[in-house]
Amino acid sequence: GENVEQHPSTLSVQEGDSAVIKCTYSDSASNYFPWYKQELGKRPQLIIDIRSNVGEKKDQRIAVTLNKTAKHFSLHITETQPEDSAVYFCAVGGGGADGLTFGKGTHLIIQP
Amino acid sequence: DAGVIQSPRHEVTEMGQEVTLRCKPISGHDYLFWYRQTMMRGLELLIYFNNNVPIDDSGMPEDRFSAKMPNASFSTLKIQPSEPRDSAVYFCASSRGRRDQPQHFGDGTRLSIL
């Protein structure tokens, strides 16, 4: 089945700096790559997603890039703010496995 | 849109008791997923349904766990008998489509087994 690796597990950045979280996957047939944000005690919420027919997608301060050849994709957050502090999960879908396969999560800490 | 609705939000019970978690998916969504989240194991898929039919329950940890979906707007996850290691947050999610569609999560049930 699909194997999703997410790095780093914890990321601490200064407020205003950029943050990058990376994920790799194993199933070359996968074609859907969402990112979820989970604040403490809350549910995971979809923040951005990308499909395999595009290489990059941007929504205000967040962007996702995809390299299908290398089978990795990344979440980029620019001008980080305190409210960006949360756990971020990447996920992969559309391949041989049903549903989404989630990474283990990255705890993003924004230092004031 | 009301989103995915789960109940109860919190459940504290003693080991050996039966626990029933409930989920109402988003109207029109034909897939429903049950997840368990712990610090050690992250988000684990337990079981999912398509058009009310269980498709894959290979993630259900033991026979103590069972799930049903009697109609398109209601699903239950039952643990009987419950054990302390079942303590976790249980999420329900729904989607329109199986493999390449976003899943929308409910607020979860925080379960504590004493």
PDB file of C-alpha atoms in Angstrom:
ATOM      1  CA  GLY A   1       0.000   0.000   0.000  1.00  0.00           C
ATOM      2  CA  GLU A   2       0.838   3.679   0.001  1.00  0.00           C
ATOM      3  CA  ASN A   3       3.608   4.852   2.327  1.00  0.00           C
ATOM      4  CA  VAL A   4       3.779   8.535   3.275  1.00  0.00           C
ATOM      5  CA  GLU A   5       6.779  10.010   5.086  1.00  0.00           C
ATOM      6  CA  GLN A   6       6.562  13.517   6.556  1.00  0.00           C
ATOM      7  CA  HIS A   7       9.453  15.690   7.814  1.00  0.00           C
ATOM      8  CA  PRO A   8      10.254  17.287  10.119  1.00  0.00           C
ATOM      9  CA  SER A   9       8.178  16.061  13.045  1.00  0.00           C
ATOM     10  CA  THR A  10       8.693  19.395  14.828  1.00  0.00           C
ATOM     11  CA  LEU A  11       9.550  22.756  13.293  1.00  0.00           C
ATOM     12  CA  SER A  12      10.187  25.956  15.208  1.00  0.00           C
ATOM     13  CA  VAL A  13      10.468  29.251  13.311  1.00  0.00           C
ATOM     14  CA  GLN A  14      10.550  32.923  14.223  1.00  0.00           C
ATOM     15  CA  GLU A  15       7.400  34.891  13.569  1.00  0.00           C
ATOM     16  CA  GLY A  16       7.605  36.413  10.119  1.00  0.00           C
ATOM     17  CA  ASP A  17       9.942  33.753   8.743  1.00  0.00           C
ATOM     18  CA  SER A  18       8.960  31.003   6.313  1.00  0.00           C
ATOM     19  CA  ALA A  19       8.226  27.365   7.126  1.00  0.00           C
ATOM     20  CA  VAL A  20       8.537  24.363   4.825  1.00  0.00           C
ATOM     21  CA  ILE A  21       7.188  20.880   5.488  1.00  0.00           C
ATOM     22  CA  LYS A  22       7.992  17.994   3.152  1.00  0.00           C
ATOM     23  CA  CYS A  23       6.299  14.700   2.346  1.00  0.00           C
ATOM     24  CA  THR A  24       7.277  11.774   0.179  1.00  0.00           C
ATOM     25  CA  TYR A  25       5.035   9.003  -1.087  1.00  0.00           C
ATOM     26  CA  SER A  26       5.521   5.614  -2.693  1.00  0.00           C
ATOM     27  CA  ASP A  27       2.621   4.973  -5.108  1.00  0.00           C
ATOM     28  CA  SER A  28       3.350   6.619  -8.453  1.00  0.00           C
ATOM     29  CA  ALA A  29      -0.356   6.334  -9.366  1.00  0.00           C
ATOM     30  CA  SER A  30      -1.348   8.761  -6.583  1.00  0.00           C
ATOM     31  CA  ASN A  31      -2.773  11.997  -7.932  1.00  0.00           C
ATOM     32  CA  TYR A  32      -4.268  13.943  -5.035  1.00  0.00           C
ATOM     33  CA  PHE A  33      -2.256  15.701  -2.296  1.00  0.00           C
ATOM     34  CA  PRO A  34      -4.116  17.609   0.427  1.00  0.00           C
ATOM     35  CA  TRP A  35      -2.737  19.335   3.500  1.00  0.00           C
ATOM     36  CA  TYR A  36      -4.598  19.537   6.790  1.00  0.00           C
ATOM     37  CA  LYS A  37      -4.086  21.836   9.769  1.00  0.00           C
ATOM     38  CA  GLN A  38      -5.047  20.659  13.228  1.00  0.00           C
ATOM     39  CA  GLU A  39      -5.074  23.123  16.102  1.00  0.00           C
ATOM     40  CA  LEU A  40      -4.882  21.813  19.644  1.00  0.00           C
ATOM     41  CA  GLY A  41      -8.106  20.046  20.579  1.00  0.00           C
ATOM     42  CA  LYS A  42      -9.681  20.666  17.186  1.00  0.00           C
ATOM     43  CA  ARG A  43     -10.406  18.640  14.088  1.00  0.00           C
ATOM     44  CA  PRO A  44      -8.080  18.404  11.078  1.00  0.00           C
ATOM     45  CA  GLN A  45      -9.103  21.027   8.528  1.00  0.00           C
ATOM     46  CA  LEU A  46      -8.230  21.083   4.862  1.00  0.00           C
ATOM     47  CA  ILE A  47      -6.117  24.157   4.076  1.00  0.00           C
ATOM     48  CA  ILE A  48      -4.907  23.495   0.542  1.00  0.00           C
ATOM     49  CA  ASP A  49      -4.729  20.646  -1.949  1.00  0.00           C
ATOM     50  CA  ILE A  50      -3.092  19.959  -5.279  1.00  0.00           C
ATOM     51  CA  ARG A  51      -3.663  17.462  -8.050  1.00  0.00           C
ATOM     52  CA  SER A  52      -1.016  15.846 -10.154  1.00  0.00           C
ATOM     53  CA  ASN A  53      -1.751  17.884 -13.261  1.00  0.00           C
ATOM     54  CA  VAL A  54      -0.245  20.999 -11.669  1.00  0.00           C
ATOM     55  CA  GLY A  55       3.130  21.591 -10.084  1.00  0.00           C
ATOM     56  CA  GLU A  56       2.289  24.426  -7.716  1.00  0.00           C
ATOM     57  CA  LYS A  57      -0.724  26.015  -6.075  1.00  0.00           C
ATOM     58  CA  LYS A  58      -0.873  29.121  -3.936  1.00  0.00           C
ATOM     59  CA  ASP A  59      -3.462  30.590  -1.582  1.00  0.00           C
ATOM     60  CA  GLN A  60      -2.352  33.812   0.116  1.00  0.00           C
ATOM     61  CA  ARG A  61       0.518  32.898   2.470  1.00  0.00           C
ATOM     62  CA  ILE A  62       0.432  29.161   1.844  1.00  0.00           C
ATOM     63  CA  ALA A  63       1.586  27.229  -1.195  1.00  0.00           C
ATOM     64  CA  VAL A  64       2.098  23.615  -2.132  1.00  0.00           C
ATOM     65  CA  THR A  65       4.598  22.303  -4.663  1.00  0.00           C
ATOM     66  CA  LEU A  66       4.594  18.857  -6.227  1.00  0.00           C
ATOM     67  CA  ASN A  67       7.382  16.893  -7.893  1.00  0.00           C
ATOM     68  CA  LYS A  68       5.747  13.800  -9.353  1.00  0.00           C
ATOM     69  CA  THR A  69       8.987  12.414 -10.731  1.00  0.00           C
ATOM     70  CA  ALA A  70      10.626  12.425  -7.318  1.00  0.00           C
ATOM     71  CA  LYS A  71       7.327  11.627  -5.568  1.00  0.00           C
ATOM     72  CA  HIS A  72       7.489  14.428  -3.067  1.00  0.00           C
ATOM     73  CA  PHE A  73       5.453  17.498  -2.258  1.00  0.00           C
ATOM     74  CA  SER A  74       5.898  20.367   0.152  1.00  0.00           C
ATOM     75  CA  LEU A  75       3.877  22.914   2.090  1.00  0.00           C
ATOM     76  CA  HIS A  76       5.274  26.441   2.232  1.00  0.00           C
ATOM     77  CA  ILE A  77       4.031  29.047   4.687  1.00  0.00           C
ATOM     78  CA  THR A  78       5.404  32.570   4.307  1.00  0.00           C
ATOM     79  CA  GLU A  79       5.320  35.454   6.798  1.00  0.00           C
ATOM     80  CA  THR A  80       4.369  33.088   9.602  1.00  0.00           C
ATOM     81  CA  GLN A  81       2.061  34.339  12.335  1.00  0.00           C
ATOM     82  CA  PRO A  82       1.241  33.003  15.821  1.00  0.00           C
ATOM     83  CA  GLU A  83      -2.041  31.562  14.563  1.00  0.00           C
ATOM     84  CA  ASP A  84      -0.073  29.305  12.218  1.00  0.00           C
ATOM     85  CA  SER A  85       1.044  27.269  15.249  1.00  0.00           C
ATOM     86  CA  ALA A  86      -0.587  23.834  14.839  1.00  0.00           C
ATOM     87  CA  VAL A  87       0.050  20.284  13.652  1.00  0.00           C
ATOM     88  CA  TYR A  88       0.095  19.952   9.864  1.00  0.00           C
ATOM     89  CA  PHE A  89      -0.653  16.670   8.100  1.00  0.00           C
ATOM     90  CA  CYS A  90       0.038  15.816   4.514  1.00  0.00           C
ATOM     91  CA  ALA A  91      -2.065  13.159   2.817  1.00  0.00           C
ATOM     92  CA  VAL A  92      -2.012  11.240  -0.445  1.00  0.00           C
ATOM     93  CA  GLY A  93      -4.898   9.829  -2.447  1.00  0.00           C
ATOM     94  CA  GLY A  94      -5.982   8.603  -5.845  1.00  0.00           C
ATOM     95  CA  GLY A  95      -3.572   5.688  -6.101  1.00  0.00           C
ATOM     96  CA  GLY A  96      -4.155   2.011  -5.500  1.00  0.00           C
ATOM     97  CA  ALA A  97      -5.361   2.466  -1.946  1.00  0.00           C
ATOM     98  CA  ASP A  98      -8.814   3.748  -1.105  1.00  0.00           C
ATOM     99  CA  GLY A  99      -9.238   6.932   0.844  1.00  0.00           C
ATOM    100  CA  LEU A 100      -6.310   9.085   1.950  1.00  0.00           C
ATOM    101  CA  THR A 101      -3.056   7.974   3.529  1.00  0.00           C
ATOM    102  CA  PHE A 102      -1.842  10.503   6.089  1.00  0.00           C
ATOM    103  CA  GLY A 103       1.649  11.459   7.164  1.00  0.00           C
ATOM    104  CA  LYS A 104       2.531  11.424  10.875  1.00  0.00           C
ATOM    105  CA  GLY A 105       2.231  15.192  11.203  1.00  0.00           C
ATOM    106  CA  THR A 106       4.521  18.178  11.810  1.00  0.00           C
ATOM    107  CA  HIS A 107       4.174  20.282  14.931  1.00  0.00           C
ATOM    108  CA  LEU A 108       4.828  23.854  13.781  1.00  0.00           C
ATOM    109  CA  ILE A 109       5.773  26.298  16.526  1.00  0.00           C
ATOM    110  CA  ILE A 110       5.888  30.013  15.777  1.00  0.00           C
ATOM    111  CA  GLN A 111       8.248  31.816  18.152  1.00  0.00           C
ATOM    112  CA  PRO A 112       7.299  35.450  18.927  1.00  0.00           C
TER     113      PRO A 112
ATOM    114  CA  ASP B   1     -23.695  23.193   5.330  1.00  0.00           C
ATOM    115  CA  ALA B   2     -23.607  21.785   8.854  1.00  0.00           C
ATOM    116  CA  GLY B   3     -20.473  19.732   8.315  1.00  0.00           C
ATOM    117  CA  VAL B   4     -19.809  16.323   9.842  1.00  0.00           C
ATOM    118  CA  ILE B   5     -21.464  16.013  13.234  1.00  0.00           C
ATOM    119  CA  GLN B   6     -20.155  13.701  15.928  1.00  0.00           C
ATOM    120  CA  SER B   7     -21.490  12.887  19.359  1.00  0.00           C
ATOM    121  CA  PRO B   8     -20.669  12.831  22.146  1.00  0.00           C
ATOM    122  CA  ARG B   9     -17.749  15.283  22.185  1.00  0.00           C
ATOM    123  CA  HIS B  10     -16.344  13.721  25.328  1.00  0.00           C
ATOM    124  CA  GLU B  11     -16.904  10.326  26.894  1.00  0.00           C
ATOM    125  CA  VAL B  12     -15.470   9.057  30.157  1.00  0.00           C
ATOM    126  CA  THR B  13     -16.352   5.562  31.223  1.00  0.00           C
ATOM    127  CA  GLU B  14     -14.971   2.634  33.146  1.00  0.00           C
ATOM    128  CA  MET B  15     -13.306  -0.290  31.496  1.00  0.00           C
ATOM    129  CA  GLY B  16     -15.622  -3.084  30.532  1.00  0.00           C
ATOM    130  CA  GLN B  17     -18.442  -0.731  29.614  1.00  0.00           C
ATOM    131  CA  GLU B  18     -19.914  -0.469  26.134  1.00  0.00           C
ATOM    132  CA  VAL B  19     -19.147   2.748  24.272  1.00  0.00           C
ATOM    133  CA  THR B  20     -21.076   4.012  21.255  1.00  0.00           C
ATOM    134  CA  LEU B  21     -19.828   6.876  19.123  1.00  0.00           C
ATOM    135  CA  ARG B  22     -22.084   8.523  16.565  1.00  0.00           C
ATOM    136  CA  CYS B  23     -21.544  10.338  13.292  1.00  0.00           C
ATOM    137  CA  LYS B  24     -23.688  12.203  10.795  1.00  0.00           C
ATOM    138  CA  PRO B  25     -21.866  12.782   7.494  1.00  0.00           C
ATOM    139  CA  ILE B  26     -22.310  15.740   5.187  1.00  0.00           C
ATOM    140  CA  SER B  27     -25.429  15.335   3.083  1.00  0.00           C
ATOM    141  CA  GLY B  28     -24.606  13.968  -0.358  1.00  0.00           C
ATOM    142  CA  HIS B  29     -21.296  12.441   0.645  1.00  0.00           C
ATOM    143  CA  ASP B  30     -21.137   8.770  -0.245  1.00  0.00           C
ATOM    144  CA  TYR B  31     -18.009   7.802   1.716  1.00  0.00           C
ATOM    145  CA  LEU B  32     -17.657   7.741   5.484  1.00  0.00           C
ATOM    146  CA  PHE B  33     -14.423   7.063   7.354  1.00  0.00           C
ATOM    147  CA  TRP B  34     -13.706   6.343  11.025  1.00  0.00           C
ATOM    148  CA  TYR B  35     -10.261   7.290  12.373  1.00  0.00           C
ATOM    149  CA  ARG B  36      -8.548   6.973  15.723  1.00  0.00           C
ATOM    150  CA  GLN B  37      -5.899   9.515  16.747  1.00  0.00           C
ATOM    151  CA  THR B  38      -3.278   9.025  19.446  1.00  0.00           C
ATOM    152  CA  MET B  39       0.064  10.660  20.089  1.00  0.00           C
ATOM    153  CA  MET B  40       1.909   7.408  19.528  1.00  0.00           C
ATOM    154  CA  ARG B  41       0.186   6.184  16.364  1.00  0.00           C
ATOM    155  CA  GLY B  42      -1.116   9.353  14.751  1.00  0.00           C
ATOM    156  CA  LEU B  43      -4.238   9.126  12.584  1.00  0.00           C
ATOM    157  CA  GLU B  44      -5.273   5.526  11.979  1.00  0.00           C
ATOM    158  CA  LEU B  45      -8.031   4.544   9.564  1.00  0.00           C
ATOM    159  CA  LEU B  46     -10.286   2.033  11.273  1.00  0.00           C
ATOM    160  CA  ILE B  47     -13.034   1.374   8.724  1.00  0.00           C
ATOM    161  CA  TYR B  48     -14.802   3.064   5.845  1.00  0.00           C
ATOM    162  CA  PHE B  49     -18.182   2.795   4.153  1.00  0.00           C
ATOM    163  CA  ASN B  50     -19.402   3.460   0.641  1.00  0.00           C
ATOM    164  CA  ASN B  51     -23.137   4.012   0.199  1.00  0.00           C
ATOM    165  CA  ASN B  52     -23.685   2.594   3.701  1.00  0.00           C
ATOM    166  CA  VAL B  53     -21.769  -0.637   2.953  1.00  0.00           C
ATOM    167  CA  PRO B  54     -18.561  -1.415   4.897  1.00  0.00           C
ATOM    168  CA  ILE B  55     -15.727  -1.698   2.383  1.00  0.00           C
ATOM    169  CA  ASP B  56     -12.576  -2.177   4.430  1.00  0.00           C
ATOM    170  CA  ASP B  57     -12.425  -2.868   8.146  1.00  0.00           C
ATOM    171  CA  SER B  58      -8.824  -4.073   8.209  1.00  0.00           C
ATOM    172  CA  GLY B  59      -7.898  -1.185  10.503  1.00  0.00           C
ATOM    173  CA  MET B  60     -10.286  -2.233  13.243  1.00  0.00           C
ATOM    174  CA  PRO B  61      -7.965  -3.275  16.036  1.00  0.00           C
ATOM    175  CA  GLU B  62      -9.962  -6.101  17.573  1.00  0.00           C
ATOM    176  CA  ASP B  63     -13.306  -7.843  17.554  1.00  0.00           C
ATOM    177  CA  ARG B  64     -14.291  -5.555  20.390  1.00  0.00           C
ATOM    178  CA  PHE B  65     -14.722  -2.834  17.779  1.00  0.00           C
ATOM    179  CA  SER B  66     -17.687  -2.799  15.416  1.00  0.00           C
ATOM    180  CA  ALA B  67     -19.206  -0.187  13.116  1.00  0.00           C
ATOM    181  CA  LYS B  68     -22.503   0.179  11.312  1.00  0.00           C
ATOM    182  CA  MET B  69     -24.103   2.562   8.881  1.00  0.00           C
ATOM    183  CA  PRO B  70     -27.851   1.853   8.791  1.00  0.00           C
ATOM    184  CA  ASN B  71     -28.556   4.766   6.439  1.00  0.00           C
ATOM    185  CA  ALA B  72     -26.838   7.539   4.524  1.00  0.00           C
ATOM    186  CA  SER B  73     -27.020  10.008   7.385  1.00  0.00           C
ATOM    187  CA  PHE B  74     -25.896   7.978  10.401  1.00  0.00           C
ATOM    188  CA  SER B  75     -23.055   5.748  11.486  1.00  0.00           C
ATOM    189  CA  THR B  76     -21.951   4.272  14.802  1.00  0.00           C
ATOM    190  CA  LEU B  77     -18.681   2.943  16.126  1.00  0.00           C
ATOM    191  CA  LYS B  78     -19.066   0.637  19.089  1.00  0.00           C
ATOM    192  CA  ILE B  79     -16.499  -0.705  21.526  1.00  0.00           C
ATOM    193  CA  GLN B  80     -17.565  -3.579  23.739  1.00  0.00           C
ATOM    194  CA  PRO B  81     -16.013  -4.196  26.200  1.00  0.00           C
ATOM    195  CA  SER B  82     -13.893  -1.068  26.424  1.00  0.00           C
ATOM    196  CA  GLU B  83     -10.299  -1.082  27.716  1.00  0.00           C
ATOM    197  CA  PRO B  84      -7.995   1.756  28.902  1.00  0.00           C
ATOM    198  CA  ARG B  85      -5.849   1.401  25.738  1.00  0.00           C
ATOM    199  CA  ASP B  86      -8.885   2.403  23.691  1.00  0.00           C
ATOM    200  CA  SER B  87      -8.539   5.940  25.064  1.00  0.00           C
ATOM    201  CA  ALA B  88      -8.042   8.244  22.091  1.00  0.00           C
ATOM    202  CA  VAL B  89      -9.782  10.828  19.947  1.00  0.00           C
ATOM    203  CA  TYR B  90     -12.076   9.218  17.400  1.00  0.00           C
ATOM    204  CA  PHE B  91     -12.827  11.172  14.238  1.00  0.00           C
ATOM    205  CA  CYS B  92     -15.419  10.590  11.594  1.00  0.00           C
ATOM    206  CA  ALA B  93     -14.885  12.028   8.118  1.00  0.00           C
ATOM    207  CA  SER B  94     -16.906  12.020   4.936  1.00  0.00           C
ATOM    208  CA  SER B  95     -16.187  12.658   1.283  1.00  0.00           C
ATOM    209  CA  ARG B  96     -17.845  12.720  -2.088  1.00  0.00           C
ATOM    210  CA  GLY B  97     -15.829  10.058  -3.838  1.00  0.00           C
ATOM    211  CA  ARG B  98     -13.185   7.660  -2.683  1.00  0.00           C
ATOM    212  CA  ARG B  99      -9.663   8.249  -3.770  1.00  0.00           C
ATOM    213  CA  ASP B 100      -9.020  11.769  -4.885  1.00  0.00           C
ATOM    214  CA  GLN B 101     -11.469  13.908  -2.969  1.00  0.00           C
ATOM    215  CA  PRO B 102     -11.013  15.895   0.234  1.00  0.00           C
ATOM    216  CA  GLN B 103     -12.257  14.370   3.432  1.00  0.00           C
ATOM    217  CA  HIS B 104     -14.140  16.602   5.859  1.00  0.00           C
ATOM    218  CA  PHE B 105     -13.685  15.778   9.521  1.00  0.00           C
ATOM    219  CA  GLY B 106     -16.066  16.064  12.426  1.00  0.00           C
ATOM    220  CA  ASP B 107     -14.995  17.599  15.732  1.00  0.00           C
ATOM    221  CA  GLY B 108     -14.157  14.175  17.140  1.00  0.00           C
ATOM    222  CA  THR B 109     -15.023  12.277  20.307  1.00  0.00           C
ATOM    223  CA  ARG B 110     -12.427  12.357  23.076  1.00  0.00           C
ATOM    224  CA  LEU B 111     -12.754   8.967  24.747  1.00  0.00           C
ATOM    225  CA  SER B 112     -11.247   8.175  28.136  1.00  0.00           C
ATOM    226  CA  ILE B 113     -11.509   4.661  29.545  1.00  0.00           C
ATOM    227  CA  LEU B 114     -10.666   4.494  33.233  1.00  0.00           C
TER     228      LEU B 114
END
